[in-house]
Amino acid sequence: MTAQPDATQPPRPPHDKAALAAFVDHTLLKPEATAADVAVLVEEGAALGVFSVCVSPSFVSLAVEMAAGRLAVATVCGFPSGKHLSDVKAFEAARAVADDADEVDMVIDVGTARSGRFDVVQADIAAVRAAVPADRVLKVIIESAALTDEQIIGACRAAEAAGADFVKTSTGFHPAGGASVHAVSLMARTVGAAGGGKLGVKASGGIRDFDAALAMIAAGATRLGLSGTASVLAGFDKETPTPTSTSTDTY
């Protein structure tokens, strides 16, 4: 299995395909996906050297069987709306763990965050954390494109207080959009290594090319959710210089 970058340290710009692949959750969450599609995903992910594949809950067992320890298996919970009741999210997460998922990416109730009720957001995350043991990774999807900076900070702090391992920008299904350099930078400075925190930051949603992937890492992303992984990694074939920084935000 590919070793993931240390989330407690600022991410280093990847110098080759293997280093960039180590950031990647190779993702297939389309509702029309089939078991054959998952099989292709796992084999492609293993060949590319990604950290994990991320699949829908109904495919966790299949992905685990096919991965055979070659890469981690992640899944989602409360996806994609986040409007599920906390006990339902917790049950879904517990079932994913029982099916041997290594990581669970849960969606918060974005409306609750927009209302400023971060104590409720924290309780929702804590309920799922209780169902996901410490040896498994819990990522919290906040839908950053739908939130103000103040709301992003509040959601990240709630995830931190609830014991999450990562905060994640997006589901990739929200009409407001996916990841942005600004949101990743803000999240990293709030709870990630850039601000002295210990949470990983996953950039996901709309990252379709090499330059965008490097920009997210330069902004503080320690994990990337990609569906077009092969085309992103192919950017190294162009011998494009690796940027050292893309963020000019201050906070």
Coordinates of N, CA and C in Angstrom, one line a residue:
M1 N 0.8 -1.2 0.0 CA 0.0 0.0 0.0 C 0.9 1.2 0.0
T2 N 0.5 2.2 -0.8 CA 1.3 3.5 -0.8 C 1.2 4.2 0.5
A3 N 2.4 4.7 1.0 CA 2.4 5.5 2.2 C 1.9 6.9 2.0
Q4 N 0.9 7.3 2.8 CA 0.4 8.7 2.6 C 1.3 9.7 3.2
P5 N 1.2 10.9 2.7 CA 2.0 12.0 3.3 C 1.6 12.3 4.7
D6 N 2.5 12.8 5.5 CA 2.2 13.1 6.9 C 1.3 14.3 7.0
A7 N 0.1 14.2 7.5 CA -0.8 15.3 7.5 C -0.4 16.4 8.6
T8 N 0.5 16.0 9.5 CA 0.9 17.0 10.5 C 2.0 17.9 10.0
Q9 N 2.5 17.6 8.8 CA 3.6 18.4 8.3 C 3.1 19.1 7.0
P10 N 3.6 20.3 6.7 CA 3.2 21.0 5.4 C 3.6 20.1 4.3
P11 N 2.7 19.9 3.3 CA 2.9 18.9 2.2 C 4.1 19.4 1.3
R12 N 4.9 18.5 0.9 CA 6.0 18.8 0.0 C 5.5 18.7 -1.4
P13 N 5.9 19.6 -2.3 CA 5.5 19.5 -3.7 C 6.0 18.2 -4.2
P14 N 5.2 17.4 -4.9 CA 5.6 16.1 -5.4 C 6.6 16.3 -6.6
H15 N 7.6 15.5 -6.6 CA 8.7 15.6 -7.6 C 8.5 14.6 -8.8
D16 N 7.6 13.7 -8.6 CA 7.4 12.7 -9.7 C 6.0 12.1 -9.6
K17 N 5.6 11.3 -10.5 CA 4.3 10.7 -10.5 C 4.0 9.9 -9.2
A18 N 5.0 9.1 -8.8 CA 4.7 8.3 -7.6 C 4.4 9.2 -6.4
A19 N 5.1 10.3 -6.2 CA 4.9 11.2 -5.1 C 3.6 11.9 -5.2
L20 N 3.1 12.2 -6.4 CA 1.8 12.8 -6.5 C 0.7 11.8 -6.3
A21 N 0.9 10.6 -6.8 CA -0.1 9.5 -6.7 C -0.3 9.2 -5.2
A22 N 0.7 9.4 -4.3 CA 0.5 9.1 -2.9 C -0.5 10.0 -2.2
F23 N -0.8 11.1 -2.9 CA -1.8 12.1 -2.3 C -3.2 11.6 -2.7
V24 N -3.4 10.7 -3.6 CA -4.7 10.5 -4.3 C -5.6 9.5 -3.7
D25 N -6.9 9.9 -3.5 CA -8.0 9.0 -3.4 C -8.6 8.9 -4.8
H26 N -8.4 7.8 -5.5 CA -8.9 7.5 -6.8 C -10.4 7.2 -6.7
T27 N -11.3 8.0 -7.2 CA -12.7 8.1 -6.8 C -13.7 7.7 -7.9
L28 N -14.7 6.9 -7.5 CA -15.8 6.6 -8.3 C -17.1 6.6 -7.4
L29 N -17.8 7.7 -7.5 CA -19.1 7.8 -6.7 C -20.3 8.1 -7.6
K30 N -20.2 7.8 -8.9 CA -21.4 8.0 -9.7 C -22.5 7.0 -9.4
P31 N -23.7 7.4 -9.3 CA -24.8 6.5 -9.0 C -25.0 5.4 -10.0
E32 N -24.5 5.6 -11.3 CA -24.7 4.6 -12.3 C -23.5 3.6 -12.3
A33 N -22.5 3.7 -11.4 CA -21.4 2.8 -11.4 C -21.8 1.4 -11.2
T34 N -21.1 0.5 -11.8 CA -21.3 -0.9 -11.7 C -20.2 -1.6 -11.0
A35 N -20.4 -2.9 -10.7 CA -19.3 -3.7 -10.1 C -18.1 -3.8 -11.0
A36 N -18.4 -3.9 -12.3 CA -17.3 -3.9 -13.3 C -16.5 -2.6 -13.3
D37 N -17.2 -1.5 -13.1 CA -16.5 -0.2 -13.1 C -15.6 -0.1 -11.8
V38 N -16.1 -0.7 -10.7 CA -15.2 -0.7 -9.5 C -14.0 -1.5 -9.7
A39 N -14.2 -2.7 -10.4 CA -13.0 -3.5 -10.6 C -12.0 -2.8 -11.4
V40 N -12.4 -2.1 -12.4 CA -11.5 -1.3 -13.3 C -10.8 -0.2 -12.4
L41 N -11.6 0.5 -11.5 CA -11.1 1.5 -10.7 C -9.9 1.0 -9.8
V42 N -10.2 -0.2 -9.2 CA -9.2 -0.7 -8.2 C -7.9 -1.1 -9.0
E43 N -8.1 -1.8 -10.1 CA -6.9 -2.2 -10.9 C -6.1 -0.9 -11.4
E44 N -6.8 0.1 -11.8 CA -6.2 1.3 -12.3 C -5.5 2.0 -11.2
G45 N -6.2 2.1 -10.0 CA -5.6 2.7 -8.8 C -4.3 2.0 -8.4
A46 N -4.3 0.7 -8.4 CA -3.1 -0.1 -8.0 C -2.0 0.1 -9.0
A47 N -2.3 0.2 -10.3 CA -1.3 0.4 -11.3 C -0.7 1.8 -11.2
L48 N -1.5 2.8 -10.8 CA -1.0 4.1 -10.7 C -0.3 4.4 -9.4
G49 N -0.5 3.6 -8.4 CA 0.2 3.7 -7.1 C -0.5 4.7 -6.2
V50 N -1.8 4.9 -6.4 CA -2.5 5.9 -5.5 C -2.6 5.4 -4.1
F51 N -3.0 6.3 -3.2 CA -3.1 5.9 -1.8 C -4.3 5.0 -1.6
S52 N -5.5 5.4 -2.1 CA -6.7 4.7 -1.9 C -7.6 4.8 -3.1
V53 N -8.7 3.9 -3.1 CA -9.8 4.1 -4.0 C -11.0 4.5 -3.1
C54 N -11.8 5.4 -3.6 CA -13.0 5.8 -2.8 C -14.3 5.4 -3.6
V55 N -15.1 4.6 -3.0 CA -16.3 4.0 -3.6 C -17.5 4.2 -2.8
S56 N -18.7 4.0 -3.4 CA -19.9 4.1 -2.7 C -20.0 2.9 -1.6
P57 N -20.8 3.1 -0.6 CA -20.9 2.1 0.5 C -21.2 0.7 0.0
S58 N -22.1 0.6 -1.0 CA -22.5 -0.7 -1.5 C -21.4 -1.5 -2.1
F59 N -20.3 -0.8 -2.5 CA -19.1 -1.4 -3.2 C -17.9 -1.6 -2.3
V60 N -18.0 -1.3 -1.0 CA -16.9 -1.4 -0.1 C -16.3 -2.8 -0.1
S61 N -17.2 -3.8 0.2 CA -16.7 -5.2 0.3 C -16.0 -5.6 -1.0
L62 N -16.6 -5.3 -2.1 CA -16.0 -5.7 -3.4 C -14.6 -5.0 -3.6
A63 N -14.6 -3.7 -3.3 CA -13.3 -3.0 -3.4 C -12.2 -3.6 -2.5
V64 N -12.6 -3.9 -1.3 CA -11.6 -4.4 -0.3 C -11.1 -5.8 -0.8
E65 N -12.0 -6.6 -1.3 CA -11.6 -7.9 -1.8 C -10.7 -7.8 -3.0
M66 N -11.0 -6.8 -3.9 CA -10.2 -6.7 -5.1 C -8.8 -6.0 -4.8
A67 N -8.9 -5.1 -3.8 CA -7.6 -4.3 -3.5 C -6.6 -5.3 -2.9
A68 N -7.1 -6.2 -2.1 CA -6.2 -7.2 -1.5 C -5.0 -6.6 -0.8
G69 N -5.2 -5.5 -0.1 CA -4.1 -4.9 0.6 C -3.2 -4.1 -0.2
R70 N -3.4 -3.9 -1.5 CA -2.5 -3.2 -2.3 C -2.7 -1.7 -2.1
L71 N -3.9 -1.3 -1.7 CA -4.2 0.1 -1.5 C -5.4 0.2 -0.5
A72 N -5.5 1.4 0.1 CA -6.6 1.5 1.1 C -8.0 1.7 0.4
V73 N -9.0 1.5 1.1 CA -10.4 1.6 0.6 C -11.1 2.6 1.4
A74 N -11.6 3.7 0.8 CA -12.4 4.7 1.4 C -13.8 4.7 0.9
T75 N -14.8 5.2 1.7 CA -16.1 5.3 1.3 C -16.8 6.5 1.9
V76 N -18.0 6.7 1.6 CA -18.7 8.0 2.0 C -19.9 7.6 2.9
C77 N -20.3 8.7 3.7 CA -21.5 8.5 4.5 C -22.2 9.8 4.6
G78 N -23.6 9.7 4.6 CA -24.4 10.9 4.6 C -24.3 11.6 3.3
F79 N -24.0 10.9 2.2 CA -23.6 11.4 0.9 C -24.7 11.4 -0.1
P80 N -24.9 12.5 -0.9 CA -24.1 13.7 -0.9 C -24.6 14.9 -0.2
S81 N -25.9 14.8 0.4 CA -26.6 16.0 0.9 C -26.2 16.3 2.3
G82 N -25.8 15.3 3.1 CA -25.5 15.6 4.5 C -26.7 15.8 5.4
K83 N -27.9 15.6 4.8 CA -29.1 15.9 5.5 C -29.6 14.7 6.3
H84 N -28.9 13.6 6.3 CA -29.3 12.4 7.1 C -29.2 12.7 8.6
L85 N -30.0 12.0 9.3 CA -29.9 12.1 10.8 C -28.6 11.5 11.3
S86 N -28.1 12.1 12.4 CA -26.8 11.6 12.9 C -26.7 10.2 13.2
D87 N -27.8 9.6 13.7 CA -27.7 8.1 14.0 C -27.7 7.3 12.7
V88 N -28.3 7.8 11.7 CA -28.3 7.1 10.4 C -26.9 7.2 9.8
K89 N -26.2 8.4 9.9 CA -24.9 8.5 9.4 C -23.9 7.6 10.2
A90 N -24.1 7.5 11.5 CA -23.3 6.6 12.4 C -23.5 5.2 12.0
F91 N -24.7 4.8 11.7 CA -25.0 3.4 11.3 C -24.3 3.1 10.0
E92 N -24.4 4.0 9.1 CA -23.8 3.8 7.8 C -22.3 3.7 7.9
A93 N -21.7 4.5 8.7 CA -20.2 4.5 9.0 C -19.8 3.2 9.6
A94 N -20.6 2.7 10.6 CA -20.3 1.5 11.3 C -20.4 0.3 10.3
R95 N -21.3 0.3 9.5 CA -21.4 -0.8 8.5 C -20.2 -0.7 7.5
A96 N -19.8 0.5 7.1 CA -18.6 0.6 6.3 C -17.4 0.0 6.9
V97 N -17.2 0.3 8.2 CA -16.1 -0.2 9.0 C -16.2 -1.8 9.1
A98 N -17.4 -2.3 9.3 CA -17.6 -3.7 9.4 C -17.3 -4.4 8.1
D99 N -17.4 -3.6 7.0 CA -17.1 -4.2 5.7 C -15.6 -3.9 5.3
D100 N -14.9 -3.5 6.3 CA -13.4 -3.3 6.2 C -13.0 -2.0 5.5
A101 N -13.8 -1.0 5.4 CA -13.3 0.3 4.9 C -12.3 0.8 5.8
D102 N -11.2 1.4 5.2 CA -10.1 2.0 6.0 C -10.4 3.4 6.3
E103 N -11.3 4.1 5.5 CA -11.5 5.5 5.7 C -13.0 5.8 5.4
V104 N -13.6 6.7 6.1 CA -15.0 7.2 5.9 C -15.0 8.7 5.7
D105 N -15.6 9.1 4.6 CA -15.7 10.6 4.3 C -17.2 10.9 4.5
M106 N -17.5 11.6 5.6 CA -18.9 12.0 6.0 C -19.2 13.4 5.5
V107 N -20.4 13.6 5.3 CA -20.9 15.0 4.9 C -21.6 15.6 6.0
I108 N -21.3 16.8 6.4 CA -22.0 17.5 7.4 C -23.3 18.1 6.8
D109 N -24.2 18.5 7.7 CA -25.4 19.2 7.3 C -25.0 20.6 7.0
V110 N -24.8 21.0 5.7 CA -24.3 22.2 5.3 C -25.2 23.4 5.8
G111 N -26.5 23.2 5.8 CA -27.4 24.2 6.2 C -27.2 24.6 7.7
T112 N -26.9 23.6 8.5 CA -26.6 23.8 9.9 C -25.4 24.7 10.1
A113 N -24.4 24.4 9.3 CA -23.2 25.3 9.3 C -23.5 26.7 8.8
R114 N -24.3 26.8 7.8 CA -24.7 28.1 7.3 C -25.5 28.9 8.3
S115 N -26.1 28.2 9.2 CA -26.9 28.8 10.2 C -26.1 29.2 11.4
G116 N -24.8 28.8 11.4 CA -23.9 29.1 12.5 C -24.0 28.2 13.7
R117 N -24.7 27.1 13.6 CA -24.9 26.2 14.7 C -23.8 25.1 14.7
F118 N -22.6 25.6 15.1 CA -21.5 24.7 15.0 C -21.4 23.7 16.1
D119 N -22.2 23.9 17.2 CA -22.3 22.9 18.2 C -23.0 21.7 17.7
V120 N -24.0 21.9 16.9 CA -24.8 20.8 16.3 C -23.9 20.1 15.2
V121 N -23.2 20.9 14.4 CA -22.3 20.3 13.5 C -21.3 19.4 14.2
Q122 N -20.7 19.8 15.3 CA -19.8 19.1 16.1 C -20.4 17.8 16.6
A123 N -21.6 17.9 17.1 CA -22.3 16.7 17.6 C -22.6 15.6 16.5
D124 N -22.9 16.1 15.3 CA -23.1 15.2 14.2 C -21.8 14.5 13.9
I125 N -20.7 15.2 13.8 CA -19.4 14.6 13.5 C -19.0 13.6 14.6
A126 N -19.3 14.0 15.8 CA -18.9 13.2 17.0 C -19.6 11.8 17.0
A127 N -20.9 11.9 16.5 CA -21.7 10.6 16.4 C -21.1 9.7 15.4
V128 N -20.6 10.2 14.3 CA -19.9 9.3 13.3 C -18.5 8.9 13.8
R129 N -17.8 9.8 14.5 CA -16.5 9.4 15.0 C -16.6 8.3 16.0
A130 N -17.7 8.2 16.8 CA -17.9 7.2 17.8 C -18.1 5.8 17.1
A131 N -18.6 5.9 15.8 CA -18.8 4.6 15.0 C -17.5 4.2 14.2
V132 N -16.6 5.1 14.1 CA -15.4 4.9 13.3 C -14.2 4.8 14.3
P133 N -13.6 3.6 14.5 CA -12.6 3.5 15.5 C -11.3 4.3 15.2
A134 N -10.5 4.5 16.2 CA -9.3 5.4 16.0 C -8.4 4.9 15.0
D135 N -8.4 3.6 14.7 CA -7.5 3.0 13.7 C -8.0 3.2 12.3
R136 N -9.1 3.8 12.1 CA -9.7 4.1 10.8 C -9.8 5.6 10.7
V137 N -9.7 6.1 9.5 CA -9.6 7.6 9.2 C -11.1 8.1 9.0
L138 N -11.4 9.2 9.6 CA -12.6 9.9 9.4 C -12.3 11.3 8.8
K139 N -12.9 11.5 7.6 CA -12.8 12.8 6.9 C -14.2 13.5 6.9
V140 N -14.2 14.8 7.1 CA -15.4 15.5 7.2 C -15.5 16.5 6.0
I141 N -16.6 16.3 5.2 CA -16.8 17.1 4.0 C -17.7 18.3 4.4
I142 N -17.2 19.5 4.2 CA -17.9 20.7 4.6 C -18.6 21.4 3.5
E143 N -18.4 21.1 2.2 CA -18.9 21.8 1.1 C -18.5 23.3 1.1
S144 N -17.2 23.5 1.1 CA -16.6 24.8 1.3 C -17.1 25.9 0.3
A145 N -17.5 25.4 -0.9 CA -17.9 26.4 -1.9 C -19.3 27.0 -1.5
A146 N -20.0 26.3 -0.7 CA -21.3 26.8 -0.2 C -21.3 27.6 1.1
L147 N -20.1 27.8 1.6 CA -19.9 28.5 2.9 C -19.1 29.8 2.8
T148 N -19.3 30.7 3.7 CA -18.4 31.8 3.8 C -17.1 31.4 4.5
D149 N -16.1 32.3 4.5 CA -14.9 32.0 5.2 C -15.1 31.8 6.6
E150 N -16.0 32.6 7.3 CA -16.3 32.4 8.7 C -16.9 31.0 8.9
Q151 N -17.8 30.6 8.0 CA -18.5 29.3 8.2 C -17.5 28.2 7.9
I152 N -16.6 28.3 7.0 CA -15.5 27.3 6.8 C -14.7 27.1 8.0
I153 N -14.3 28.2 8.6 CA -13.5 28.1 9.9 C -14.3 27.4 11.0
G154 N -15.6 27.8 11.1 CA -16.4 27.2 12.1 C -16.6 25.7 11.9
A155 N -16.8 25.3 10.7 CA -17.0 23.9 10.4 C -15.7 23.1 10.6
C156 N -14.6 23.7 10.3 CA -13.3 23.0 10.5 C -13.0 22.9 12.0
R157 N -13.3 23.9 12.8 CA -13.1 23.8 14.2 C -14.0 22.8 14.8
A158 N -15.2 22.6 14.3 CA -16.1 21.6 14.8 C -15.6 20.2 14.5
A159 N -15.0 20.0 13.3 CA -14.5 18.7 13.0 C -13.3 18.4 13.9
E160 N -12.5 19.4 14.1 CA -11.3 19.2 15.0 C -11.7 18.8 16.4
A161 N -12.7 19.6 16.9 CA -13.2 19.3 18.3 C -13.9 17.9 18.4
A162 N -14.4 17.4 17.3 CA -15.1 16.1 17.3 C -14.2 15.0 17.1
G163 N -12.9 15.2 16.9 CA -12.0 14.2 16.7 C -11.8 13.6 15.3
A164 N -12.1 14.4 14.3 CA -11.9 14.0 12.9 C -10.4 14.0 12.6
D165 N -10.1 13.3 11.5 CA -8.7 13.2 11.1 C -8.4 14.2 9.9
F166 N -9.4 14.4 9.1 CA -9.3 15.3 8.0 C -10.5 16.2 7.9
V167 N -10.3 17.4 7.2 CA -11.5 18.1 6.7 C -11.3 18.1 5.2
K168 N -12.4 18.1 4.5 CA -12.5 17.9 3.0 C -13.4 18.9 2.4
T169 N -12.9 19.5 1.3 CA -13.6 20.6 0.7 C -15.1 20.3 0.2
S170 N -15.2 19.2 -0.5 CA -16.4 19.1 -1.3 C -16.8 17.6 -1.6
T171 N -18.1 17.4 -1.9 CA -18.6 16.1 -2.4 C -18.3 16.0 -3.9
G172 N -18.2 17.1 -4.6 CA -18.2 17.1 -6.0 C -19.5 17.1 -6.7
F173 N -20.6 17.1 -5.9 CA -22.0 17.0 -6.4 C -22.8 18.3 -6.1
H174 N -22.2 19.3 -5.4 CA -22.9 20.5 -5.0 C -22.9 21.5 -6.2
P175 N -24.0 22.2 -6.5 CA -24.0 23.1 -7.6 C -23.1 24.4 -7.3
A176 N -22.7 24.6 -6.1 CA -21.9 25.8 -5.7 C -20.5 25.6 -6.2
G177 N -20.1 24.3 -6.5 CA -18.7 24.1 -7.0 C -17.9 23.1 -6.0
G178 N -16.7 23.0 -6.4 CA -15.8 22.1 -5.7 C -14.7 22.8 -4.9
A179 N -13.5 22.2 -5.0 CA -12.4 22.8 -4.3 C -11.9 24.0 -4.9
S180 N -11.3 24.9 -4.1 CA -10.6 26.1 -4.5 C -9.3 26.3 -3.7
V181 N -8.4 26.9 -4.3 CA -7.1 27.2 -3.6 C -7.4 28.0 -2.4
H182 N -8.3 29.0 -2.5 CA -8.5 29.8 -1.3 C -9.1 29.0 -0.1
A183 N -10.1 28.1 -0.4 CA -10.7 27.3 0.6 C -9.7 26.4 1.2
V184 N -8.9 25.7 0.4 CA -7.9 24.8 0.9 C -6.9 25.5 1.8
S185 N -6.4 26.6 1.4 CA -5.5 27.4 2.2 C -6.1 27.8 3.5
L186 N -7.3 28.3 3.5 CA -8.0 28.6 4.7 C -8.2 27.5 5.7
M187 N -8.6 26.3 5.1 CA -8.7 25.1 5.9 C -7.4 24.7 6.5
A188 N -6.3 24.7 5.7 CA -5.0 24.3 6.2 C -4.5 25.2 7.3
R189 N -4.8 26.5 7.2 CA -4.4 27.5 8.2 C -5.2 27.4 9.5
T190 N -6.4 26.9 9.3 CA -7.3 26.8 10.5 C -7.1 25.5 11.3
V191 N -7.0 24.4 10.7 CA -6.8 23.1 11.5 C -5.7 22.3 11.0
G192 N -5.0 22.7 9.9 CA -3.9 21.9 9.3 C -2.6 22.3 9.8
A193 N -1.6 21.7 9.1 CA -0.2 22.0 9.5 C 0.2 23.4 9.3
A194 N -0.4 24.1 8.4 CA 0.0 25.5 8.1 C -0.3 26.4 9.3
G195 N -1.3 26.0 10.1 CA -1.7 26.8 11.3 C -1.3 26.1 12.6
G196 N -0.4 25.1 12.5 CA 0.0 24.4 13.7 C -1.0 23.3 14.1
G197 N -2.0 23.0 13.3 CA -2.9 21.9 13.6 C -2.5 20.6 13.2
K198 N -3.3 19.6 13.4 CA -2.9 18.2 13.1 C -3.9 17.5 12.1
L199 N -4.9 18.2 11.6 CA -5.8 17.6 10.7 C -5.3 17.6 9.3
G200 N -5.5 16.6 8.5 CA -5.3 16.6 7.1 C -6.3 17.4 6.4
V201 N -6.0 17.9 5.2 CA -6.9 18.6 4.4 C -7.0 17.9 3.0
K202 N -8.2 17.5 2.7 CA -8.5 16.9 1.4 C -9.2 17.8 0.4
A203 N -8.6 18.1 -0.7 CA -9.1 18.9 -1.8 C -9.8 17.9 -2.7
S204 N -11.1 18.2 -3.0 CA -11.9 17.3 -3.8 C -12.9 18.0 -4.6
G205 N -13.2 17.7 -5.8 CA -14.3 18.3 -6.6 C -13.7 19.3 -7.6
G206 N -13.7 18.9 -8.9 CA -13.3 19.7 -10.0 C -11.9 19.8 -10.2
I207 N -11.1 19.0 -9.6 CA -9.6 19.0 -9.9 C -9.3 18.1 -11.0
R208 N -9.1 18.6 -12.2 CA -9.1 17.8 -13.4 C -7.8 17.9 -14.2
D209 N -6.8 18.7 -13.7 CA -5.6 18.7 -14.4 C -4.4 18.8 -13.4
F210 N -3.2 18.6 -14.0 CA -2.0 18.6 -13.2 C -1.7 19.9 -12.5
D211 N -1.9 21.1 -13.2 CA -1.6 22.3 -12.5 C -2.6 22.6 -11.3
A212 N -3.8 22.2 -11.5 CA -4.8 22.4 -10.4 C -4.4 21.5 -9.2
A213 N -4.0 20.3 -9.5 CA -3.6 19.4 -8.4 C -2.4 19.9 -7.6
L214 N -1.4 20.4 -8.3 CA -0.2 21.0 -7.7 C -0.6 22.3 -6.9
A215 N -1.5 23.1 -7.4 CA -1.9 24.3 -6.7 C -2.6 23.9 -5.4
M216 N -3.4 22.9 -5.4 CA -4.1 22.5 -4.1 C -3.0 22.0 -3.1
I217 N -2.0 21.3 -3.5 CA -1.0 20.8 -2.6 C -0.2 22.0 -2.1
A218 N 0.1 22.9 -3.0 CA 0.9 24.1 -2.6 C 0.1 24.9 -1.5
A219 N -1.3 24.9 -1.7 CA -2.1 25.6 -0.7 C -2.3 24.9 0.6
G220 N -1.9 23.6 0.7 CA -1.9 22.9 2.0 C -2.7 21.6 1.9
A221 N -3.1 21.2 0.8 CA -3.8 19.9 0.7 C -2.9 18.7 1.0
T222 N -3.3 17.8 1.8 CA -2.5 16.6 2.1 C -3.1 15.4 1.5
R223 N -4.3 15.5 0.8 CA -4.9 14.5 0.1 C -5.7 15.1 -1.0
L224 N -5.8 14.4 -2.1 CA -6.6 14.9 -3.3 C -7.6 13.8 -3.7
G225 N -8.9 14.2 -3.9 CA -9.9 13.3 -4.4 C -10.0 13.6 -5.9
L226 N -9.6 12.5 -6.7 CA -9.6 12.7 -8.2 C -10.3 11.5 -8.8
S227 N -11.0 11.8 -9.9 CA -11.6 10.7 -10.7 C -10.8 10.5 -12.0
G228 N -10.2 11.6 -12.5 CA -9.3 11.5 -13.7 C -7.9 11.4 -13.3
T229 N -7.5 10.5 -12.5 CA -6.2 10.5 -11.9 C -5.1 10.3 -13.0
A230 N -5.3 9.4 -13.9 CA -4.3 9.1 -14.9 C -3.9 10.4 -15.7
S231 N -4.9 11.2 -16.1 CA -4.6 12.4 -16.8 C -3.9 13.4 -16.0
V232 N -4.2 13.5 -14.7 CA -3.5 14.4 -13.8 C -2.1 14.0 -13.7
L233 N -1.8 12.8 -13.4 CA -0.4 12.3 -13.3 C 0.4 12.5 -14.5
A234 N -0.3 12.4 -15.7 CA 0.4 12.6 -17.0 C 1.0 13.9 -17.1
G235 N 0.6 14.9 -16.3 CA 1.2 16.2 -16.3 C 2.7 16.2 -16.1
F236 N 3.3 15.2 -15.4 CA 4.7 15.1 -15.3 C 5.4 14.8 -16.6
D237 N 4.7 14.2 -17.5 CA 5.3 13.9 -18.8 C 5.6 15.2 -19.6
K238 N 5.0 16.3 -19.2 CA 5.2 17.6 -19.9 C 6.4 18.3 -19.3
E239 N 7.0 17.7 -18.2 CA 8.1 18.3 -17.5 C 7.8 19.7 -17.0
T240 N 6.5 19.9 -16.5 CA 6.1 21.2 -16.0 C 6.8 21.4 -14.6
P241 N 7.3 22.6 -14.4 CA 8.0 22.9 -13.1 C 6.9 22.9 -12.0
T242 N 7.4 22.4 -10.8 CA 6.5 22.3 -9.7 C 6.5 23.6 -8.9
P243 N 5.3 24.2 -8.7 CA 5.2 25.5 -8.0 C 5.5 25.2 -6.5
T244 N 6.1 26.2 -5.9 CA 6.4 26.1 -4.4 C 5.3 26.8 -3.6
S245 N 4.5 27.7 -4.2 CA 3.4 28.3 -3.5 C 2.5 28.9 -4.5
T246 N 1.2 28.9 -4.2 CA 0.2 29.6 -5.1 C -0.7 30.4 -4.3
S247 N -0.6 30.4 -3.0 CA -1.6 31.1 -2.2 C -1.0 32.4 -1.7
T248 N -1.8 33.5 -1.9 CA -1.5 34.8 -1.4 C -2.4 35.3 -0.3
D249 N -3.3 34.3 0.1 CA -4.3 34.7 1.2 C -3.6 35.0 2.5
T250 N -4.2 35.9 3.3 CA -3.7 36.1 4.6 C -4.8 35.9 5.6
Y251 N -4.5 35.4 6.7 CA -5.5 35.1 7.8 C -4.8 35.2 9.1

